[in-house]
PDB file of N, CA, C and O in Angstrom:
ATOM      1  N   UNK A   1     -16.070  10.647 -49.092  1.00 62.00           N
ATOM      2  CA  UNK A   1     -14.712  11.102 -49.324  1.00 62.00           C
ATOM      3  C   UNK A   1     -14.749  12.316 -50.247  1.00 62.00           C
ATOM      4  O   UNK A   1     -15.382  12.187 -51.295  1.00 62.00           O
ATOM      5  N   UNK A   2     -14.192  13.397 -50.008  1.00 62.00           N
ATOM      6  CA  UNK A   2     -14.212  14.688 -50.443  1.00 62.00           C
ATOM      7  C   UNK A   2     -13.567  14.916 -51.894  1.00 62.00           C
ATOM      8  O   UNK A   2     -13.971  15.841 -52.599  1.00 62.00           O
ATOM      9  N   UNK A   3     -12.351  13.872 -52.402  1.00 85.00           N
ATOM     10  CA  UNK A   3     -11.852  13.537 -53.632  1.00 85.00           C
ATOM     11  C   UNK A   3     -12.690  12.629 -54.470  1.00 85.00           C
ATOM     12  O   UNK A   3     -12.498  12.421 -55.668  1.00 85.00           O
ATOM     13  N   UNK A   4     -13.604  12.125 -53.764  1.00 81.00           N
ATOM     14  CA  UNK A   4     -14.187  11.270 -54.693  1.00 81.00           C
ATOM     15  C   UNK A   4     -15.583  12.324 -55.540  1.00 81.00           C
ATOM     16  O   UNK A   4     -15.848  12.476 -56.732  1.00 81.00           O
ATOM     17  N   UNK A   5     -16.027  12.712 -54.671  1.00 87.00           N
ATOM     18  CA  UNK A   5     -17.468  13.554 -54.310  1.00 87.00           C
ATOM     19  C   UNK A   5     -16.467  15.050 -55.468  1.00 87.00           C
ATOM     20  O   UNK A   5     -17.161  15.452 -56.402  1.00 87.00           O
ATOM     21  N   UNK A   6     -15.449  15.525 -55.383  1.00 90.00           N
ATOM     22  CA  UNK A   6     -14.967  16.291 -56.043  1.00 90.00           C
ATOM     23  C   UNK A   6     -14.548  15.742 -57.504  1.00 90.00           C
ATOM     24  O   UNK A   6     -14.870  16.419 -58.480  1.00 90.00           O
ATOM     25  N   UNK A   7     -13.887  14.614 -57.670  1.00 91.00           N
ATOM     26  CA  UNK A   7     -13.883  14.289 -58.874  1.00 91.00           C
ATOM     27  C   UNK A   7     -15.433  14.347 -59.975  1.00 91.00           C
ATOM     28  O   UNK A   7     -15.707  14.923 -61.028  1.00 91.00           O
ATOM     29  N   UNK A   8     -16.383  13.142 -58.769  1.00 93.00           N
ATOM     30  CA  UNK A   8     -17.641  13.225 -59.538  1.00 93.00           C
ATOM     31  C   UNK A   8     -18.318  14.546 -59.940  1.00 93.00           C
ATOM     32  O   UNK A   8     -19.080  14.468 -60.904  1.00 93.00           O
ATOM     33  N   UNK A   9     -18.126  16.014 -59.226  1.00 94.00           N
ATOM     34  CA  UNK A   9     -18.434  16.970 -59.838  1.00 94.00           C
ATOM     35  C   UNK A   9     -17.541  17.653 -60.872  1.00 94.00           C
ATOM     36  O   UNK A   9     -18.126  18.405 -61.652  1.00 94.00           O
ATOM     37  N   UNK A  10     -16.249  17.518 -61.002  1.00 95.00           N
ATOM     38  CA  UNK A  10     -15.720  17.404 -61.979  1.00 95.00           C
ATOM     39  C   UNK A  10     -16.250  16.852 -63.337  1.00 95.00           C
ATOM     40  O   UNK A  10     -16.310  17.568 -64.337  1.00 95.00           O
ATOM     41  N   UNK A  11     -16.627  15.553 -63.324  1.00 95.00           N
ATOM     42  CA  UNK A  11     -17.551  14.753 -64.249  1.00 95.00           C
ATOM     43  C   UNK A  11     -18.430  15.336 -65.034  1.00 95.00           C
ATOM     44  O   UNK A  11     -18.594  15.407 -66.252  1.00 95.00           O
ATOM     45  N   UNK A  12     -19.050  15.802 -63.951  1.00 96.00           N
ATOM     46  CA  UNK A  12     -20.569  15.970 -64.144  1.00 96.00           C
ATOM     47  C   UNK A  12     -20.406  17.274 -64.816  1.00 96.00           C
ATOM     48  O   UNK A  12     -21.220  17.492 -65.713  1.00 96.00           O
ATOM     49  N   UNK A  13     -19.475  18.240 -64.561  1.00 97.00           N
ATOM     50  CA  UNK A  13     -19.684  19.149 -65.382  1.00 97.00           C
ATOM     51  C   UNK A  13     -19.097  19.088 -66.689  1.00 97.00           C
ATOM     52  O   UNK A  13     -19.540  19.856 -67.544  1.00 97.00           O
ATOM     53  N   UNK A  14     -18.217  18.336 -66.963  1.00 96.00           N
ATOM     54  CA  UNK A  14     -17.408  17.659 -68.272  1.00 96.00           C
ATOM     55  C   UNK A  14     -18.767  17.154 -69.509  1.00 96.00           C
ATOM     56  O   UNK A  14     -18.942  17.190 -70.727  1.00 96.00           O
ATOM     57  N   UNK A  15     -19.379  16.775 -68.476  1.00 97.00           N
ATOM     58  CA  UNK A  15     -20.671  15.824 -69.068  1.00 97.00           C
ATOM     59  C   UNK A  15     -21.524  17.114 -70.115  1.00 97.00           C
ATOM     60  O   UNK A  15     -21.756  17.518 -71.255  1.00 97.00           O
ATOM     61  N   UNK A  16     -21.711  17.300 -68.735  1.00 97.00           N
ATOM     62  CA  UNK A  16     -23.098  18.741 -68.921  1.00 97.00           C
ATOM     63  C   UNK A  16     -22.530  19.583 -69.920  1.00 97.00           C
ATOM     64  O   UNK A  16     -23.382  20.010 -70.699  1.00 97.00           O
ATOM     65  N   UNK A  17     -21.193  20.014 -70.184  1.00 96.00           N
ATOM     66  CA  UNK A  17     -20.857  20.497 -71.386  1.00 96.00           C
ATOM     67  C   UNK A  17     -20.677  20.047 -72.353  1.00 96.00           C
ATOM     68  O   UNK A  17     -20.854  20.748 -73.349  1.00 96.00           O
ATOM     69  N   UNK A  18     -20.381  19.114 -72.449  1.00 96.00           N
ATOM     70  CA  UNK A  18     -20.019  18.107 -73.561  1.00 96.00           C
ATOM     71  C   UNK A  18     -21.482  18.234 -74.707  1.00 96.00           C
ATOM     72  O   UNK A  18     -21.729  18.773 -75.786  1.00 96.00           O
ATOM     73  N   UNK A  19     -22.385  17.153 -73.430  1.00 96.00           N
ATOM     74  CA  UNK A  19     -23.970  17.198 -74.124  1.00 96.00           C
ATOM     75  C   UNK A  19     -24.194  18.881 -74.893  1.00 96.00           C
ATOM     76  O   UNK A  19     -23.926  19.173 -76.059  1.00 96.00           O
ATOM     77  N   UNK A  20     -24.716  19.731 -73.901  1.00 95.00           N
ATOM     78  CA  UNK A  20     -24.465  21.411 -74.054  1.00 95.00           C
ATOM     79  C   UNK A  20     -24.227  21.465 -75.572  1.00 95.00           C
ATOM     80  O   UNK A  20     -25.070  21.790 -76.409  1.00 95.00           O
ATOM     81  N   UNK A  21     -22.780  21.051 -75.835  1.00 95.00           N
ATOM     82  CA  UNK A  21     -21.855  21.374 -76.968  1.00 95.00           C
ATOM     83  C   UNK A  21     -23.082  20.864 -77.892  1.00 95.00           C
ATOM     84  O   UNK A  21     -23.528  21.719 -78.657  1.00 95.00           O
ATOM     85  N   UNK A  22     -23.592  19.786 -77.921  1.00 94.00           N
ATOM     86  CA  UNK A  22     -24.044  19.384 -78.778  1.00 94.00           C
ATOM     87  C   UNK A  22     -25.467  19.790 -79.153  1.00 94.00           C
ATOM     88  O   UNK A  22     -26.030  19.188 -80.068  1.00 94.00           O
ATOM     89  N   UNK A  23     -26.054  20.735 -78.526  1.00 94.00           N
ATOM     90  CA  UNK A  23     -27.058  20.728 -78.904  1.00 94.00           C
ATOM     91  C   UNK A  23     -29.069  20.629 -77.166  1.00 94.00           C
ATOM     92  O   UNK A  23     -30.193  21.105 -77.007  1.00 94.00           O
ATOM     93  N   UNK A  24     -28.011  19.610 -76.443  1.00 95.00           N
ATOM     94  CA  UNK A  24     -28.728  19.385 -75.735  1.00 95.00           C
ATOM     95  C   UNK A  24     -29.339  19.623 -74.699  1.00 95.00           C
ATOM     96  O   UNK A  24     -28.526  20.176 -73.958  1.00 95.00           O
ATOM     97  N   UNK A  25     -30.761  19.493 -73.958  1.00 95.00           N
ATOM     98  CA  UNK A  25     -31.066  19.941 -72.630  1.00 95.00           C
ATOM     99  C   UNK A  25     -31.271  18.861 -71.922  1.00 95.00           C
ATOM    100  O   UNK A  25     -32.319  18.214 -71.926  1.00 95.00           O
ATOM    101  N   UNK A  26     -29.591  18.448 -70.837  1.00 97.00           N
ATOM    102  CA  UNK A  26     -30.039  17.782 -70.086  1.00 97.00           C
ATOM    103  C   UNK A  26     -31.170  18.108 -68.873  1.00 97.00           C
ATOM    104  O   UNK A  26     -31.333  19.185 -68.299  1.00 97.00           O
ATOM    105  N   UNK A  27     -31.811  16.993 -68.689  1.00 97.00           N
ATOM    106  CA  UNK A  27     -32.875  16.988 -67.450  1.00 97.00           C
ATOM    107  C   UNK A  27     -31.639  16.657 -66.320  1.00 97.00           C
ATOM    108  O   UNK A  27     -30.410  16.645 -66.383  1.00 97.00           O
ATOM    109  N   UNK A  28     -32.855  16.342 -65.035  1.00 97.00           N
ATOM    110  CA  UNK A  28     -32.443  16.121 -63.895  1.00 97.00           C
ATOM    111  C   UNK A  28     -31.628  14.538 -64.075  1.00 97.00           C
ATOM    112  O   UNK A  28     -31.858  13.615 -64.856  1.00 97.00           O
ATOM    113  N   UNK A  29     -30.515  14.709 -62.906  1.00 97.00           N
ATOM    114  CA  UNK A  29     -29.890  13.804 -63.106  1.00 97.00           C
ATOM    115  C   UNK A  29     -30.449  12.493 -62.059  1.00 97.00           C
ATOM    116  O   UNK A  29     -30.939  12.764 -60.963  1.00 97.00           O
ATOM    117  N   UNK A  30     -30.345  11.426 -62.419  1.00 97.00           N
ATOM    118  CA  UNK A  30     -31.156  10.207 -61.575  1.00 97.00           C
ATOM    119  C   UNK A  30     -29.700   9.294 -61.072  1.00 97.00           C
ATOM    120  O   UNK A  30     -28.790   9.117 -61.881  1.00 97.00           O
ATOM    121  N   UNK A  31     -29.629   8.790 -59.734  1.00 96.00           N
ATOM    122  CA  UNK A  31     -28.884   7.815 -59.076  1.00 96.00           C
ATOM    123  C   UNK A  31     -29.613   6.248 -59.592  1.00 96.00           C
ATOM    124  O   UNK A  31     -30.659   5.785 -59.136  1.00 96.00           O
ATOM    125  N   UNK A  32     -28.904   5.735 -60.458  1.00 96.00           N
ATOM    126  CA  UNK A  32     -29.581   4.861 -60.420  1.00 96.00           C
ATOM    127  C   UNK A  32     -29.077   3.766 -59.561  1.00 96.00           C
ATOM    128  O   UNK A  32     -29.742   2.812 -59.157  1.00 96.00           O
ATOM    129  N   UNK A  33     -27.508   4.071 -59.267  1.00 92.00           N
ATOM    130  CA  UNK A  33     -27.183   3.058 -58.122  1.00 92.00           C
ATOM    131  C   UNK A  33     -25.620   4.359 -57.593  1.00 92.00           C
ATOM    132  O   UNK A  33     -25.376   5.471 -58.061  1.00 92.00           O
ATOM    133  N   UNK A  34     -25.013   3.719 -56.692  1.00 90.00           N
ATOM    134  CA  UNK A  34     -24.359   4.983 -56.394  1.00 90.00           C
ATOM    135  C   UNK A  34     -23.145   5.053 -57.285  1.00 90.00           C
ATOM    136  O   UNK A  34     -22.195   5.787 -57.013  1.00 90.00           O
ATOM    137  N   UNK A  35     -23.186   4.306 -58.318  1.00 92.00           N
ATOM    138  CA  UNK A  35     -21.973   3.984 -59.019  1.00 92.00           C
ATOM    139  C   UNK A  35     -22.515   4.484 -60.314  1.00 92.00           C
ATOM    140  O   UNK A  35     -21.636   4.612 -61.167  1.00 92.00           O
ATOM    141  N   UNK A  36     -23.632   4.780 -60.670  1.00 96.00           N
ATOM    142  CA  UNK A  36     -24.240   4.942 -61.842  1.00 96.00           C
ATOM    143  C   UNK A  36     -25.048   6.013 -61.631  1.00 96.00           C
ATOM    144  O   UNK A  36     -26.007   5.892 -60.869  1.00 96.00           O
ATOM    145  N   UNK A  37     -24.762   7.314 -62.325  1.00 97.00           N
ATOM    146  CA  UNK A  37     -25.934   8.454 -62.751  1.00 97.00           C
ATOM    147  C   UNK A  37     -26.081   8.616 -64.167  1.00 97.00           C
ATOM    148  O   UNK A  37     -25.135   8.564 -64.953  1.00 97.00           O
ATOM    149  N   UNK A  38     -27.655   8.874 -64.587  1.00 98.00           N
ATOM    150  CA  UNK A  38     -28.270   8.861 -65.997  1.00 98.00           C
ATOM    151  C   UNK A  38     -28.867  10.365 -66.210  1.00 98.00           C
ATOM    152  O   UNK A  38     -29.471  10.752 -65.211  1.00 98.00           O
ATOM    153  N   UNK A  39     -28.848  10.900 -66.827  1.00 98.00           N
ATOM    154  CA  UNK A  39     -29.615  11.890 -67.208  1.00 98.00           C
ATOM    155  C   UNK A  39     -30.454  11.541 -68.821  1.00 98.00           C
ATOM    156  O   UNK A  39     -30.096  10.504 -69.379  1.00 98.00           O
ATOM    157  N   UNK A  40     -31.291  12.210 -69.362  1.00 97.00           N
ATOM    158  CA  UNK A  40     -31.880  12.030 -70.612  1.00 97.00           C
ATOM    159  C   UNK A  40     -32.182  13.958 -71.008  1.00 97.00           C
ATOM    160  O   UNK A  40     -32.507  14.880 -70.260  1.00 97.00           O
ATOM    161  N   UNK A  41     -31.924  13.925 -72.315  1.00 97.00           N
ATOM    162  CA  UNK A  41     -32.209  14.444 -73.009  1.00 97.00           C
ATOM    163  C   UNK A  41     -33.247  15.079 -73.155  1.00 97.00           C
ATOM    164  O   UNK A  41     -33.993  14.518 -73.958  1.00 97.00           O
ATOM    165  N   UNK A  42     -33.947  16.699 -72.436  1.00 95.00           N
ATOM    166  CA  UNK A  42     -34.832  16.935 -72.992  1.00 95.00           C
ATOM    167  C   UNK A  42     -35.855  16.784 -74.084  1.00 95.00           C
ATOM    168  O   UNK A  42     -37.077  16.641 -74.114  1.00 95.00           O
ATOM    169  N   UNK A  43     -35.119  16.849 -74.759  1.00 93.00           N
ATOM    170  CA  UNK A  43     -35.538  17.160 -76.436  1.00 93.00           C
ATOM    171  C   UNK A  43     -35.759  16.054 -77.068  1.00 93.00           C
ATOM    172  O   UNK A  43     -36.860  15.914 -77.601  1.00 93.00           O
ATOM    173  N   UNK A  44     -34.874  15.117 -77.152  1.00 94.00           N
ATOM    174  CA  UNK A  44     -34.297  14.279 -78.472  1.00 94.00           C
ATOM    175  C   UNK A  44     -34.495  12.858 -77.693  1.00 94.00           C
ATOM    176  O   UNK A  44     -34.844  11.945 -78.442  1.00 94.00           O
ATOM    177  N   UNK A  45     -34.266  12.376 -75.762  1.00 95.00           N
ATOM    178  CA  UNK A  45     -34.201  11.671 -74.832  1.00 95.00           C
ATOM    179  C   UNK A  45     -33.161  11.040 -74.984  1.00 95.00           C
ATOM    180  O   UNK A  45     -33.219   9.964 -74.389  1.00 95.00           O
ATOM    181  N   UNK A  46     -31.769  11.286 -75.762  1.00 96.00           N
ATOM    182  CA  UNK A  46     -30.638  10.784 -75.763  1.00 96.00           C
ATOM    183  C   UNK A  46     -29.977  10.632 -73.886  1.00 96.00           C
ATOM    184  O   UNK A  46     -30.128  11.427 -72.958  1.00 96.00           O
ATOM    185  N   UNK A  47     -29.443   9.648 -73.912  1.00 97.00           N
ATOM    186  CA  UNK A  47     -28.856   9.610 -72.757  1.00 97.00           C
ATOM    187  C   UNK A  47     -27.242  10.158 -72.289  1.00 97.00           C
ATOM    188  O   UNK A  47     -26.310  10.089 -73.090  1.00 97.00           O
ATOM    189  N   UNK A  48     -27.075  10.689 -70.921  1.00 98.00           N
ATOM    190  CA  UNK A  48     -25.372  10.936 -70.759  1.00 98.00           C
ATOM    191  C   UNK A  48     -25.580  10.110 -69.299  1.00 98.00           C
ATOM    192  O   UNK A  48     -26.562   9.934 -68.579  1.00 98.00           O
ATOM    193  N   UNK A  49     -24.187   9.699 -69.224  1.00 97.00           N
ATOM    194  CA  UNK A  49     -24.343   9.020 -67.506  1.00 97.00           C
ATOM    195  C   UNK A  49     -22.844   9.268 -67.355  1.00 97.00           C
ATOM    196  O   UNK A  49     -21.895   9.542 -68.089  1.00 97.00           O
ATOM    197  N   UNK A  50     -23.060   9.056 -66.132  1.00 97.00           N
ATOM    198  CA  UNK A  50     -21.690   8.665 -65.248  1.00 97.00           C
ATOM    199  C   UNK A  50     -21.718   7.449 -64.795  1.00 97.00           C
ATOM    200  O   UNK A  50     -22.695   6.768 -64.483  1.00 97.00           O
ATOM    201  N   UNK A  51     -20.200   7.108 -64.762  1.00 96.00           N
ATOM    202  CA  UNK A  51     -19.769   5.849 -64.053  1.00 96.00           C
ATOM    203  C   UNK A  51     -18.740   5.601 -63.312  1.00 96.00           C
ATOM    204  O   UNK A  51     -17.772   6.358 -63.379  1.00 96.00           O
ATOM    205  N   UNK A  52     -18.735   4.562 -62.507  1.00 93.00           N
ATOM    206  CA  UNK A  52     -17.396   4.779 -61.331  1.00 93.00           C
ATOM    207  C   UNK A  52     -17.158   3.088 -61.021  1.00 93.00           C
ATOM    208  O   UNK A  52     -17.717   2.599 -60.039  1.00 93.00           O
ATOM    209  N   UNK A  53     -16.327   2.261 -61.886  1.00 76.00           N
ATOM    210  CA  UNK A  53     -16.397   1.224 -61.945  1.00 76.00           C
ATOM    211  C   UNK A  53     -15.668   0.606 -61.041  1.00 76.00           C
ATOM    212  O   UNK A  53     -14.545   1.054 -60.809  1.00 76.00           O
ATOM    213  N   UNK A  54     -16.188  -0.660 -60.273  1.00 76.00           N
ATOM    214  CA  UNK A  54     -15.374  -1.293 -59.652  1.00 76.00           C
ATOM    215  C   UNK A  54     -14.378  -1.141 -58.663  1.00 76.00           C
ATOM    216  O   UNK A  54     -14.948  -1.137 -57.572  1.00 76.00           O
ATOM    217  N   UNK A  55     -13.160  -1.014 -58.532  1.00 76.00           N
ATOM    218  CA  UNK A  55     -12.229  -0.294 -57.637  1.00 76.00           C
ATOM    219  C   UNK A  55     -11.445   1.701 -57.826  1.00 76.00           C
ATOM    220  O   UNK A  55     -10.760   2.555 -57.265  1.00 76.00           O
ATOM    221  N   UNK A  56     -12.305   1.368 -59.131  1.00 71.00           N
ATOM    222  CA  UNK A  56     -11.877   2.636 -59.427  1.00 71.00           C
ATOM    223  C   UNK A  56     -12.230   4.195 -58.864  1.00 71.00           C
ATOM    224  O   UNK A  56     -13.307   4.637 -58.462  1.00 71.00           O
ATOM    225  N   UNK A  57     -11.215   4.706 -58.960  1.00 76.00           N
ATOM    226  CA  UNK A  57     -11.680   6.373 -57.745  1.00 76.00           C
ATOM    227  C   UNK A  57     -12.311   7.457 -59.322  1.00 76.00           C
ATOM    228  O   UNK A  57     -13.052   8.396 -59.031  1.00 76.00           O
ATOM    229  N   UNK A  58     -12.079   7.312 -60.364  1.00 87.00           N
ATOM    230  CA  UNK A  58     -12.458   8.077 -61.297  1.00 87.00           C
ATOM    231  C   UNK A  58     -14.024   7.809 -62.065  1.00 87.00           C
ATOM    232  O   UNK A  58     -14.261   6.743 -62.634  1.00 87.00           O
ATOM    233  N   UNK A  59     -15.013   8.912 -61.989  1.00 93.00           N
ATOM    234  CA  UNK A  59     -15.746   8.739 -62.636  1.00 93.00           C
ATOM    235  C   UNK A  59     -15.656   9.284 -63.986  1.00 93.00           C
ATOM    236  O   UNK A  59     -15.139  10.357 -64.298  1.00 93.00           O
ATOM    237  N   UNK A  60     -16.348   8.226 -64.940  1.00 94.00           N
ATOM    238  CA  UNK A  60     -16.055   8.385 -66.259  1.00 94.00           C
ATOM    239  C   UNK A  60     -17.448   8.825 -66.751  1.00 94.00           C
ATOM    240  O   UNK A  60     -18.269   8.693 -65.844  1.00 94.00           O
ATOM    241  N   UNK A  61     -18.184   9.481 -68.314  1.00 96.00           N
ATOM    242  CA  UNK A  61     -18.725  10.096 -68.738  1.00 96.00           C
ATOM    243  C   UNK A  61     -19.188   9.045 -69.962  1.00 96.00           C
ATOM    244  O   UNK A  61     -18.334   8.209 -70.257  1.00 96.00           O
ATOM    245  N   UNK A  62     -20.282   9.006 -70.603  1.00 96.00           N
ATOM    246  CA  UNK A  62     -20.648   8.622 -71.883  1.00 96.00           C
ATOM    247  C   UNK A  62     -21.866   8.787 -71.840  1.00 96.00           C
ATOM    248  O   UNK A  62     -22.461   9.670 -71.222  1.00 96.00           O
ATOM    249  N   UNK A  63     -22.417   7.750 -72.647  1.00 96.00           N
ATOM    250  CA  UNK A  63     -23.657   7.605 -73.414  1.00 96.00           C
ATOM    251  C   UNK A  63     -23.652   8.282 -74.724  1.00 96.00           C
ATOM    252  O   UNK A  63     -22.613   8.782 -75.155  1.00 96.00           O
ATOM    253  N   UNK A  64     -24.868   8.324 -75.438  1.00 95.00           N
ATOM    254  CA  UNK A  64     -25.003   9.233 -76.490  1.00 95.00           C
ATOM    255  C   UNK A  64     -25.414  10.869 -76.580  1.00 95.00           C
ATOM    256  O   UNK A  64     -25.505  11.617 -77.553  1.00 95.00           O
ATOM    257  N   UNK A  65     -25.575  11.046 -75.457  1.00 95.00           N
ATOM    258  CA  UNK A  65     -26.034  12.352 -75.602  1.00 95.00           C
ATOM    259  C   UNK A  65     -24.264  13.801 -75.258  1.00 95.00           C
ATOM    260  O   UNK A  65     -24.214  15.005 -75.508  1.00 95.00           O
ATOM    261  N   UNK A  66     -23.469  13.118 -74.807  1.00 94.00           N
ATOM    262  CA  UNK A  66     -21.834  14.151 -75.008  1.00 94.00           C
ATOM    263  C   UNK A  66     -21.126  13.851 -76.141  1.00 94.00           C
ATOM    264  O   UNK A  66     -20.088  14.472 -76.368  1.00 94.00           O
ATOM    265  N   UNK A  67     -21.601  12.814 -77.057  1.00 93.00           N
ATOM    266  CA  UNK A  67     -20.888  12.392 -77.886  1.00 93.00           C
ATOM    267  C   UNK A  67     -21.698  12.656 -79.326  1.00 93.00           C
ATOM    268  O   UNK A  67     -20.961  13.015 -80.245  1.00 93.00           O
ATOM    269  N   UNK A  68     -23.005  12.535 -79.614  1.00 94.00           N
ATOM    270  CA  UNK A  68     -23.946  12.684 -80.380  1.00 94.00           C
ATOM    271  C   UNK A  68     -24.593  13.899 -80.463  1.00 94.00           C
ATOM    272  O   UNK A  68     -25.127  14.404 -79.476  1.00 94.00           O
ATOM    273  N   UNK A  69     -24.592  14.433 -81.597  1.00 93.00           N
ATOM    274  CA  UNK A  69     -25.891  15.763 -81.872  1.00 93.00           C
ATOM    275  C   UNK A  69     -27.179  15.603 -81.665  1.00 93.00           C
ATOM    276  O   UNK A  69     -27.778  14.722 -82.281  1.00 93.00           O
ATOM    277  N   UNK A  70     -27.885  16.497 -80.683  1.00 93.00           N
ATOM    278  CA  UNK A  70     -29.291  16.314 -80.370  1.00 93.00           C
ATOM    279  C   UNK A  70     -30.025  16.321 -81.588  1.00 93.00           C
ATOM    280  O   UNK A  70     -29.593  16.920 -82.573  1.00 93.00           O
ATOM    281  N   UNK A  71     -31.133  15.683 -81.595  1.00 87.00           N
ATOM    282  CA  UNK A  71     -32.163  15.399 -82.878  1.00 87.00           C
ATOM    283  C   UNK A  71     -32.956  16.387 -82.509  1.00 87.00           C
ATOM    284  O   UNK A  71     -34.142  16.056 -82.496  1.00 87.00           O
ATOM    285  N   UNK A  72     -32.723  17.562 -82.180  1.00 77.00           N
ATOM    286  CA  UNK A  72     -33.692  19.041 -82.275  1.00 77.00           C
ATOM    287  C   UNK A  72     -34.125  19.297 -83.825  1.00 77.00           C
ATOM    288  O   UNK A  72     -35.094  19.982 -84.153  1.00 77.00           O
ATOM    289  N   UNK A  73     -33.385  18.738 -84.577  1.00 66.00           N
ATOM    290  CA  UNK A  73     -34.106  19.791 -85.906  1.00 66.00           C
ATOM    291  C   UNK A  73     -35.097  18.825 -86.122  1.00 66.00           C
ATOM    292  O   UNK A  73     -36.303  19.066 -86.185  1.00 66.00           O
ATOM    293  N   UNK A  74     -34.345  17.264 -86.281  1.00 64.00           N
ATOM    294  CA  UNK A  74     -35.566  16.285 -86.716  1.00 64.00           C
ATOM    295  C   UNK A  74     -36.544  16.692 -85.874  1.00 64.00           C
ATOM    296  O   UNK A  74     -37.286  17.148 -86.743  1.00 64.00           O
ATOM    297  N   UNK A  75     -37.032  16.853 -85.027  1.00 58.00           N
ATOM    298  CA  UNK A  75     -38.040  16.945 -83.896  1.00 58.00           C
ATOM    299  C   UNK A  75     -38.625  18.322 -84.394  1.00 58.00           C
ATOM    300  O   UNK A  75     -39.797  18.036 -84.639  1.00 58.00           O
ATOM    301  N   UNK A  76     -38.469  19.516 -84.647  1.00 55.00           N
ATOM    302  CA  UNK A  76     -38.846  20.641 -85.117  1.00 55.00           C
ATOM    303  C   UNK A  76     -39.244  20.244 -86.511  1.00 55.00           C
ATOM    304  O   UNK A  76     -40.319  20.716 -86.880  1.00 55.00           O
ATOM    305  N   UNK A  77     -38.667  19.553 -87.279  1.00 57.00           N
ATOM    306  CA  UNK A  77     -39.045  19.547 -88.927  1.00 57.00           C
ATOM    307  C   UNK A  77     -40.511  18.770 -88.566  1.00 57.00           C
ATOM    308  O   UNK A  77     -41.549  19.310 -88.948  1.00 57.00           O
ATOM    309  N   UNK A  78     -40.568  17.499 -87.825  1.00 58.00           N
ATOM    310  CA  UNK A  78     -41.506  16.408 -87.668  1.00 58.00           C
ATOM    311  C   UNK A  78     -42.970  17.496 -87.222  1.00 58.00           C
ATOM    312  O   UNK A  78     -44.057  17.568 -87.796  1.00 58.00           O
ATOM    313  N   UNK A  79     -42.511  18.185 -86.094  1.00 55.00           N
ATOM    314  CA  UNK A  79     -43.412  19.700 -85.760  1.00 55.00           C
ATOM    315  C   UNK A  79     -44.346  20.247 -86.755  1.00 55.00           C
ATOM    316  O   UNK A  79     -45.569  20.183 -86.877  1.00 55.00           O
ATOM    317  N   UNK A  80     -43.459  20.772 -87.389  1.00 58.00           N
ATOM    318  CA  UNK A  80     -43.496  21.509 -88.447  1.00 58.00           C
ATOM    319  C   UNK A  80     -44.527  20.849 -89.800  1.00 58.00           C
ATOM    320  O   UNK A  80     -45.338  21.484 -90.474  1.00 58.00           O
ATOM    321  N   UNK A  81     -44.289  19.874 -89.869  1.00 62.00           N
ATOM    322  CA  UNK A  81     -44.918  18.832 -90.929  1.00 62.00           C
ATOM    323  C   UNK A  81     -46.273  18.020 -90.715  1.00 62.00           C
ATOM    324  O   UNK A  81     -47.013  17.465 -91.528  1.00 62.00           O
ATOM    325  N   UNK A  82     -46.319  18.123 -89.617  1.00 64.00           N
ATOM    326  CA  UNK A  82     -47.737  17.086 -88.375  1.00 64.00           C
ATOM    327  C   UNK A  82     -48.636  18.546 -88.215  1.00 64.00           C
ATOM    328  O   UNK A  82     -49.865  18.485 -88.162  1.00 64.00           O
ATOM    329  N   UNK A  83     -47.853  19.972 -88.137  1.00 54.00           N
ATOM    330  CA  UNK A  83     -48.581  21.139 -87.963  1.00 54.00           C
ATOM    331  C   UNK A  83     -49.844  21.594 -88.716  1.00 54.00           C
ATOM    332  O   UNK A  83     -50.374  22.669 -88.438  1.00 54.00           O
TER     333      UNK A  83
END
């Protein structure tokens, strides 16, 4: 369905900026079922997903990685210190 398939890219780019905002490089995104997509965090492996629950036509956005600041510096300081 062309509204559904359009909403979910809607999502997905809500997502991808969100994370973005924060700092992050999402990777490739994984199906883990057709109701559920995960991505992880380059950097830091924080997670963002999508979801599309139950009877519902809207996919929704979370995890920690659109909502949370990527741990890039910790990860550069840790670098930096092990160097």
């Amino acid at each position: 369905d062309m509204n559904h398939n359009e909403q979910f890219m809607g999502a997905l780019s809500e997502c991808e900026a969100a994370a973005k905002q924060r700092g992050h490089a999402l990777g490739a995104w994984h199906a883990v079922d057709e109701r559920l997509h995960a991505s992880l965090c380059k950097v830091c492996g924080r997670m963002a997903w999508l979801m599309c629950s139950g009877d519902e036509k809207l996919w929704r956005i979370g995890g920690s990685a659109p909502g949370q600041a990527c741990l890039r510096d910790d990860f550069l300081e840790e670098d930096r210190r092990s160097g």
